[in-house]
Amino acid sequence: MNLLNYKNNMYRIFSVWAMALTLAACQKDDSAKEYGDSLIYMPQSVNFSMGSNAIYPVPGSSNGISPTGMNYTVDEQSNKTKILLGASVSGTAKGAFSVDVKANTDTVEQLLKQGTLGADYKALPTKNYRLPNRLDVPENGSATFYLEVDNSVITDPDNFGKHLVVAVQIANPSRYTLDQKRATTVVDINIAGLFPSANTTSEINVTPGATITIAGQNLDKVTALKFSNSETAIPILAQSANSLQVKVPEMGGIPRSTIDLVTPFGTTKSAFELVNLNLALQVFTDTYGANIGANKDGDDYGSSQSISTSVFKRGTSSLAIKYAANNYSPGGLVNTVGFEDKGYNYITFWAKGTTSGAGNEGIQMALMGDGMPDGYGNDFAGVGIIVTKEWTYYKIPIGKGAAKPMWSKGTTFRKFGWRLNNWNVPQDETIYFDDILFVK
């Protein structure tokens, strides 16, 4: 072999060796070899107070442990709720890197299938949220991003009381090693904890100028109130997370209405209606209405009635009807000029008993009237209700579209009342009725 060939062969050997070293260097795991134990993780993947298997609750604190700094914001312009997430590198090493961001639907499906989360949990539909595809983290080794959820899914009545779950995962880091145990955050969106709801009111039947208290949850997020399907605003006098004190405005031609709660998420409706007393037929409030009194036709056998000033739901008195024990006795009211049909759609009233009947099943009664299809006093012919020892609000359809309309035999009828429907009431039973109204 001549010298020139020898040099060429040695050059090729050294070139191959250098290339092999270069390839080996490229195949190294930069994060493990160059930076030691530094690991990339999601700070929200662990709630330190609950253990490594806990999920990330929304609403909650931004880092899972601090009581300050909520982990979401509401963007009214984009109509989205933005939930704070992020990625960081542990240890002393710092430096920029990037990771992919994606949803891990398999994790959620497994949790729901196993029943780990409970019956009120369900997957957040993929069409209702957005994630960035990639997160670029600067030199300080930490950055945040948002899971953006459509407010429409939060305000959807089908989701009230539910927990919507989505698993967010980081992957494919540009450098460092991924901490697989802390690379996924299971986000628990508690709809009840986010969205305002108005569940009850201190008064249902109202007049303009009255002050009432609305109870519910997250009411501190309400920005305005108005009657539904109108522009009539309801002034807020005092506000907290669990209550709103409001002043009833002039209701004009509104006979009854739910309340619209305007919030950053959108608008929702109260679970109750307010009834305009001025537009209702007041059959009995604190006393009998005009031309109305106890039925004295002789067919209210086994019952008697009086005005009680010691038991009442609203105002200063209630109508007390005493029914004979072990009897199907009726008790009713008569309008001497007739109850005229003026487009009333409902009868509303409060009622309570003094016992619960045998077996504590409640006192079974039926609403009846001589203008109803089966007439007044027929056994079990009316609309059934159950009366207990607690005041209960009843709203029963009586208009033309009702199953048993009050005015099925003409434009007026003379009397209506309630029949005791069960024999298993061993002693005389007094039923108290308050705020009996015909409502449009």
Coordinates of C-alpha atoms in Angstrom, one line a residue:
M1 CA 0.0 0.0 0.0
N2 CA 1.5 3.3 -1.0
L3 CA 1.5 6.3 1.4
L4 CA -1.3 8.1 -0.5
N5 CA -3.7 5.2 -0.2
Y6 CA -2.8 4.7 3.4
K7 CA -3.7 8.4 4.2
N8 CA -7.0 8.1 2.3
N9 CA -8.0 5.0 4.2
M10 CA -7.2 6.5 7.5
Y11 CA -9.1 9.7 6.6
R12 CA -12.2 7.6 5.8
I13 CA -11.9 5.7 9.1
F14 CA -11.6 8.8 11.1
S15 CA -14.5 10.4 9.2
V16 CA -16.8 7.5 9.9
W17 CA -15.7 7.5 13.5
A18 CA -16.4 11.3 13.8
M19 CA -19.8 10.9 12.1
A20 CA -20.7 8.1 14.6
L21 CA -19.8 10.3 17.5
T22 CA -21.8 13.1 16.1
L23 CA -24.9 10.8 15.6
A24 CA -24.5 9.5 19.1
A25 CA -24.4 13.0 20.5
C26 CA -27.6 13.9 18.5
Q27 CA -29.3 10.8 19.9
K28 CA -28.6 11.7 23.5
D29 CA -31.6 12.7 25.6
D30 CA -30.5 16.4 26.1
S31 CA -32.7 16.8 29.2
A32 CA -31.4 13.8 31.0
K33 CA -27.7 14.0 30.0
E34 CA -27.1 17.8 29.9
Y35 CA -29.4 19.1 32.6
G36 CA -29.5 16.3 35.3
D37 CA -32.7 15.9 37.2
S38 CA -34.6 18.9 35.8
L39 CA -38.1 17.8 34.9
I40 CA -41.0 19.5 33.1
Y41 CA -44.4 19.4 34.8
M42 CA -47.8 21.0 35.1
P43 CA -48.1 22.9 38.4
Q44 CA -51.9 22.4 38.4
S45 CA -51.5 18.6 38.0
V46 CA -51.2 18.2 41.8
N47 CA -53.4 19.6 44.5
F48 CA -50.9 19.4 47.4
S49 CA -53.6 19.4 50.0
M50 CA -55.4 16.4 48.6
G51 CA -52.6 14.2 47.2
S52 CA -51.2 13.4 43.8
N53 CA -54.4 11.8 42.5
A54 CA -56.6 14.8 43.1
I55 CA -58.1 16.7 40.2
Y56 CA -57.9 20.4 39.6
P57 CA -61.1 22.1 40.8
V58 CA -62.6 25.1 39.0
P59 CA -63.4 27.4 40.7
G60 CA -60.4 27.3 42.9
S61 CA -57.1 28.9 43.5
S62 CA -54.6 29.3 40.7
N63 CA -52.0 26.9 42.2
G64 CA -54.4 24.5 44.1
I65 CA -53.2 25.5 47.6
S66 CA -53.4 29.3 47.9
P67 CA -56.8 30.8 49.0
T68 CA -56.1 33.9 46.9
G69 CA -56.0 34.2 43.1
M70 CA -58.8 32.5 41.3
N71 CA -57.9 30.0 38.6
Y72 CA -60.3 31.4 36.0
T73 CA -61.5 34.6 34.4
V74 CA -64.6 35.4 32.3
D75 CA -64.0 37.1 29.0
E76 CA -67.4 38.8 28.2
Q77 CA -66.3 39.9 24.7
S78 CA -65.3 36.4 23.5
N79 CA -68.0 34.8 25.6
K80 CA -65.5 32.3 27.1
T81 CA -64.3 31.3 30.6
K82 CA -60.5 31.1 30.6
I83 CA -59.1 28.5 33.0
L84 CA -55.4 29.0 34.0
L85 CA -52.9 26.2 33.4
G86 CA -49.2 26.1 32.7
A87 CA -45.9 24.3 32.5
S88 CA -42.6 24.7 34.5
V89 CA -39.2 23.1 34.8
S90 CA -38.1 21.8 38.2
G91 CA -34.7 22.0 39.8
T92 CA -32.1 24.7 39.5
A93 CA -31.6 24.6 35.8
K94 CA -33.4 27.3 33.8
G95 CA -33.8 27.8 30.1
A96 CA -36.3 28.2 27.4
F97 CA -38.2 25.2 26.0
S98 CA -41.5 24.4 24.4
V99 CA -44.1 21.6 24.8
D100 CA -47.2 20.4 22.9
V101 CA -50.5 21.0 24.6
K102 CA -53.4 18.6 23.9
A103 CA -56.5 17.0 25.5
N104 CA -56.3 13.5 26.8
T105 CA -59.8 12.1 26.2
D106 CA -58.7 8.5 27.1
T107 CA -58.0 9.5 30.7
V108 CA -61.5 11.1 31.1
E109 CA -63.2 8.2 29.5
Q110 CA -61.5 5.8 31.9
L111 CA -62.3 7.8 35.0
L112 CA -66.0 8.1 34.0
K113 CA -66.2 4.4 33.1
Q114 CA -64.7 3.4 36.5
G115 CA -67.2 5.7 38.3
T116 CA -64.2 7.3 40.1
L117 CA -65.7 10.8 39.9
G118 CA -69.3 10.2 40.7
A119 CA -72.7 10.2 38.9
D120 CA -72.8 14.0 38.4
Y121 CA -69.6 14.1 36.4
K122 CA -69.4 14.1 32.6
A123 CA -66.9 14.9 29.9
L124 CA -66.7 18.4 28.6
P125 CA -67.6 18.2 24.9
T126 CA -64.6 18.8 22.7
K127 CA -66.6 21.3 20.6
N128 CA -66.9 23.5 23.7
Y129 CA -63.3 24.2 24.6
R130 CA -60.0 25.4 23.0
L131 CA -56.4 24.8 23.8
P132 CA -53.2 26.1 22.3
N133 CA -51.3 23.6 20.2
R134 CA -47.9 24.6 21.6
L135 CA -46.6 26.4 24.6
D136 CA -43.3 28.4 24.4
V137 CA -41.7 28.7 27.8
P138 CA -39.1 31.6 28.3
E139 CA -35.7 31.5 30.0
N140 CA -37.2 31.6 33.5
G141 CA -38.5 28.1 33.0
S142 CA -42.2 28.8 33.6
A143 CA -45.2 29.9 31.5
T144 CA -49.0 29.8 31.6
F145 CA -51.8 29.2 29.1
Y146 CA -55.6 29.0 29.1
L147 CA -58.2 26.3 28.6
E148 CA -60.9 28.4 27.0
V149 CA -64.5 27.1 27.6
D150 CA -67.5 28.3 25.8
N151 CA -69.9 30.1 28.3
S152 CA -72.8 28.5 26.5
V153 CA -71.9 25.1 28.1
I154 CA -71.7 26.7 31.5
T155 CA -75.2 28.3 31.1
D156 CA -76.8 25.2 29.5
P157 CA -79.6 24.1 31.9
D158 CA -78.7 20.5 31.2
N159 CA -75.4 21.1 32.9
F160 CA -76.7 22.7 36.1
G161 CA -75.5 20.8 39.1
K162 CA -73.0 18.9 37.0
H163 CA -69.2 18.7 36.9
L164 CA -67.6 18.9 33.4
V165 CA -64.3 17.2 33.1
V166 CA -61.4 17.6 30.7
A167 CA -57.8 16.2 30.9
V168 CA -55.1 18.6 29.6
Q169 CA -51.7 17.1 28.8
I170 CA -48.3 18.5 27.9
A171 CA -46.0 16.4 25.6
N172 CA -42.9 16.4 23.3
P173 CA -40.6 18.8 25.2
S174 CA -37.9 20.5 23.1
R175 CA -35.5 20.0 26.0
Y176 CA -35.4 18.5 29.5
T177 CA -37.4 15.4 30.5
L178 CA -41.1 15.3 31.0
D179 CA -42.3 14.3 34.4
Q180 CA -44.9 11.8 33.2
K181 CA -46.7 11.6 36.6
R182 CA -47.3 15.3 36.5
A183 CA -47.8 15.9 32.8
T184 CA -51.6 15.7 32.8
T185 CA -54.1 17.9 34.7
V186 CA -57.7 16.7 35.1
V187 CA -59.8 19.8 35.2
D188 CA -63.0 19.6 37.2
I189 CA -65.4 22.5 36.2
N190 CA -68.0 22.7 38.9
I191 CA -71.0 24.4 37.2
A192 CA -72.8 25.0 40.5
G193 CA -69.7 26.7 41.8
L194 CA -69.4 29.0 38.8
F195 CA -72.7 30.0 37.6
P196 CA -75.1 32.2 39.6
S197 CA -78.5 30.8 40.4
A198 CA -81.6 32.3 42.1
N199 CA -83.5 29.5 43.8
T200 CA -85.9 31.1 46.3
T201 CA -87.5 34.4 47.2
S202 CA -88.8 35.7 50.5
E203 CA -92.0 36.7 48.6
I204 CA -93.6 35.3 45.5
N205 CA -96.7 37.5 45.4
V206 CA -95.5 41.1 45.2
T207 CA -96.6 44.7 44.7
P208 CA -94.4 47.6 43.4
G209 CA -92.2 49.1 46.1
A210 CA -91.9 45.9 48.1
T211 CA -88.4 44.8 49.3
I212 CA -87.7 41.1 48.9
T213 CA -84.7 38.9 49.4
I214 CA -83.6 36.5 46.7
A215 CA -81.5 33.5 47.8
G216 CA -79.2 31.4 45.7
Q217 CA -75.5 30.9 45.0
N218 CA -72.7 33.0 43.3
L219 CA -75.1 35.9 43.3
D220 CA -72.2 38.3 43.8
K221 CA -71.4 37.7 40.1
V222 CA -74.8 39.2 39.1
T223 CA -74.4 42.5 37.3
A224 CA -78.1 43.3 36.7
L225 CA -81.6 42.0 37.1
K226 CA -84.7 42.4 35.0
F227 CA -88.1 40.7 34.4
S228 CA -87.8 38.1 31.7
N229 CA -88.9 39.1 28.2
S230 CA -89.0 42.7 29.2
E231 CA -86.6 45.6 29.7
T232 CA -88.0 46.4 33.2
A233 CA -84.9 46.5 35.5
I234 CA -85.1 45.4 39.1
P235 CA -82.9 47.6 41.4
I236 CA -80.4 45.8 43.6
L237 CA -80.3 47.2 47.1
A238 CA -77.8 44.8 48.7
Q239 CA -75.7 41.9 47.3
S240 CA -73.7 39.0 48.6
A241 CA -72.7 35.5 47.3
N242 CA -75.9 34.0 48.7
S243 CA -78.5 36.7 48.5
L244 CA -79.8 39.7 46.7
Q245 CA -82.0 42.3 48.3
V246 CA -84.1 44.0 45.6
K247 CA -86.9 46.5 45.3
V248 CA -89.9 45.5 43.2
P249 CA -90.4 48.1 40.4
E250 CA -93.6 49.0 38.7
M251 CA -94.5 45.9 36.8
G252 CA -96.9 47.5 34.4
G253 CA -98.8 44.8 32.4
I254 CA -96.6 41.9 33.6
P255 CA -98.9 39.5 35.5
R256 CA -96.1 37.1 36.5
S257 CA -92.5 36.6 35.4
T258 CA -89.2 34.9 36.2
I259 CA -86.2 37.1 36.7
D260 CA -83.3 37.3 34.3
L261 CA -79.9 37.3 36.1
V262 CA -77.3 39.1 33.9
T263 CA -73.8 37.7 34.6
P264 CA -70.4 37.7 32.9
F265 CA -71.2 34.2 31.7
G266 CA -74.5 35.2 30.1
T267 CA -78.1 35.5 31.3
T268 CA -80.0 32.9 33.3
K269 CA -83.4 32.7 34.8
S270 CA -84.6 32.4 38.4
A271 CA -86.1 29.1 39.5
F272 CA -89.3 31.0 40.6
E273 CA -91.8 33.5 39.3
L274 CA -92.9 36.7 40.9
V275 CA -96.6 37.3 40.7
N276 CA -98.1 40.8 40.3
L277 CA -100.8 40.9 43.0
N278 CA -102.4 43.9 41.3
L279 CA -103.2 41.9 38.2
A280 CA -104.3 38.7 40.0
L281 CA -107.8 37.9 41.3
Q282 CA -107.3 37.8 45.0
V283 CA -109.6 35.1 46.2
F284 CA -108.1 35.1 49.7
T285 CA -105.1 37.0 51.0
D286 CA -105.6 38.3 54.5
T287 CA -109.4 38.0 54.1
Y288 CA -111.9 36.9 51.5
G289 CA -111.9 38.8 48.2
A290 CA -114.9 40.8 47.0
N291 CA -118.1 38.8 46.9
I292 CA -116.3 35.7 48.1
G293 CA -117.0 33.7 51.2
A294 CA -117.4 30.3 52.7
N295 CA -119.6 27.8 50.8
K296 CA -123.0 27.7 52.5
D297 CA -124.8 25.6 49.9
G298 CA -125.1 22.7 52.3
D299 CA -122.8 20.3 50.3
D300 CA -119.7 20.9 52.4
Y301 CA -120.6 18.2 54.8
G302 CA -118.0 17.4 57.5
S303 CA -116.0 20.7 57.1
S304 CA -116.0 24.2 58.5
Q305 CA -113.8 27.2 57.9
S306 CA -112.6 30.3 59.6
I307 CA -109.9 33.0 59.3
S308 CA -106.8 32.2 61.4
T309 CA -104.7 35.1 62.7
S310 CA -102.2 32.7 64.5
V311 CA -101.1 30.7 61.5
F312 CA -100.3 32.3 58.2
K313 CA -97.6 32.3 55.4
R314 CA -97.8 35.9 54.4
G315 CA -99.5 39.0 55.8
T316 CA -101.5 38.6 59.0
S317 CA -103.9 35.7 58.5
S318 CA -104.8 32.5 56.5
L319 CA -108.0 30.6 55.6
A320 CA -108.4 27.6 58.0
I321 CA -110.6 24.8 56.7
K322 CA -111.3 22.0 59.3
Y323 CA -112.1 18.6 57.8
A324 CA -113.8 15.8 59.7
A325 CA -111.7 12.7 60.5
N326 CA -112.0 9.6 58.3
N327 CA -114.1 11.3 55.7
Y328 CA -114.1 12.6 52.2
S329 CA -115.4 15.9 53.3
P330 CA -115.2 18.9 50.9
G331 CA -114.6 22.5 51.8
G332 CA -114.9 25.4 49.5
L333 CA -115.5 29.1 48.6
V334 CA -118.4 30.8 46.8
N335 CA -118.4 33.9 44.7
T336 CA -121.9 35.3 44.7
V337 CA -121.4 37.1 41.3
G338 CA -119.4 34.2 39.8
F339 CA -115.7 33.7 39.1
E340 CA -115.4 35.3 35.7
D341 CA -112.9 34.0 33.1
K342 CA -110.5 36.9 32.4
G343 CA -107.8 34.8 30.9
Y344 CA -106.6 33.3 34.2
N345 CA -104.2 30.4 33.6
Y346 CA -103.4 29.2 37.1
I347 CA -104.6 29.0 40.6
T348 CA -101.8 29.6 43.1
F349 CA -101.8 29.2 46.8
W350 CA -99.8 28.2 49.9
A351 CA -101.1 25.3 52.1
K352 CA -100.0 23.4 55.1
G353 CA -101.6 20.8 57.4
T354 CA -101.2 19.9 61.1
T355 CA -100.5 16.1 60.7
S356 CA -98.9 14.0 58.0
G357 CA -101.7 11.3 57.8
A358 CA -101.2 7.7 58.6
G359 CA -97.8 6.4 57.5
N360 CA -96.6 10.0 57.1
E361 CA -97.5 10.0 53.4
G362 CA -99.1 13.4 53.7
I363 CA -102.7 14.6 53.4
Q364 CA -104.2 13.7 50.0
M365 CA -106.5 16.3 48.7
A366 CA -108.2 17.3 45.4
L367 CA -108.9 20.7 43.9
M368 CA -112.4 20.8 42.5
G369 CA -114.9 23.3 41.2
D370 CA -118.4 23.4 39.8
G371 CA -117.0 24.8 36.5
M372 CA -114.6 21.8 36.1
P373 CA -115.6 18.8 33.9
D374 CA -116.6 16.6 36.9
G375 CA -118.2 19.3 38.9
Y376 CA -118.0 20.1 42.6
G377 CA -117.7 17.5 45.3
N378 CA -117.2 14.3 43.2
D379 CA -114.8 11.9 44.8
F380 CA -111.3 12.1 43.4
A381 CA -112.5 14.1 40.4
G382 CA -110.3 17.1 40.9
V383 CA -106.6 17.8 40.6
G384 CA -104.7 15.9 43.3
I385 CA -102.2 17.5 45.7
I386 CA -100.4 16.4 48.8
V387 CA -100.3 18.6 51.9
T388 CA -97.7 18.3 54.6
K389 CA -96.9 20.1 57.8
E390 CA -94.7 22.5 56.0
W391 CA -95.9 25.5 54.0
T392 CA -95.9 24.5 50.3
Y393 CA -96.5 26.6 47.2
Y394 CA -98.9 25.2 44.6
K395 CA -99.4 26.4 41.0
I396 CA -102.1 24.5 39.2
P397 CA -103.2 25.0 35.6
I398 CA -106.8 26.0 35.3
G399 CA -107.1 27.8 31.9
K400 CA -108.5 26.5 28.7
G401 CA -105.5 24.4 27.9
A402 CA -105.5 22.6 31.3
A403 CA -106.5 19.0 31.8
K404 CA -109.3 20.1 34.0
P405 CA -110.1 23.7 33.2
M406 CA -112.0 25.8 35.8
W407 CA -114.2 27.3 33.1
S408 CA -115.1 24.2 31.1
K409 CA -118.9 24.9 31.3
G410 CA -119.0 28.6 30.5
T411 CA -117.4 32.0 31.2
T412 CA -118.2 31.9 34.9
F413 CA -118.5 29.4 37.7
R414 CA -119.8 29.8 41.3
K415 CA -117.7 27.8 43.7
F416 CA -114.5 25.7 44.1
G417 CA -112.6 24.1 47.0
W418 CA -110.6 21.2 48.2
R419 CA -111.8 17.7 49.1
L420 CA -110.1 15.5 51.6
N421 CA -109.3 12.3 49.6
N422 CA -108.1 9.8 52.2
W423 CA -109.8 8.0 55.1
N424 CA -106.5 7.5 56.9
V425 CA -106.7 10.8 58.9
P426 CA -107.7 9.5 62.3
Q427 CA -108.5 13.0 63.8
D428 CA -110.1 16.1 62.5
E429 CA -107.6 17.9 60.2
T430 CA -107.2 21.6 59.8
I431 CA -105.6 22.7 56.5
Y432 CA -104.4 26.3 56.2
F433 CA -104.5 28.1 52.9
D434 CA -102.9 31.5 52.2
D435 CA -102.7 33.9 49.2
I436 CA -105.2 32.1 47.1
L437 CA -105.0 33.7 43.6
F438 CA -106.2 33.3 40.1
V439 CA -103.2 34.4 37.9
K440 CA -103.0 35.2 34.2

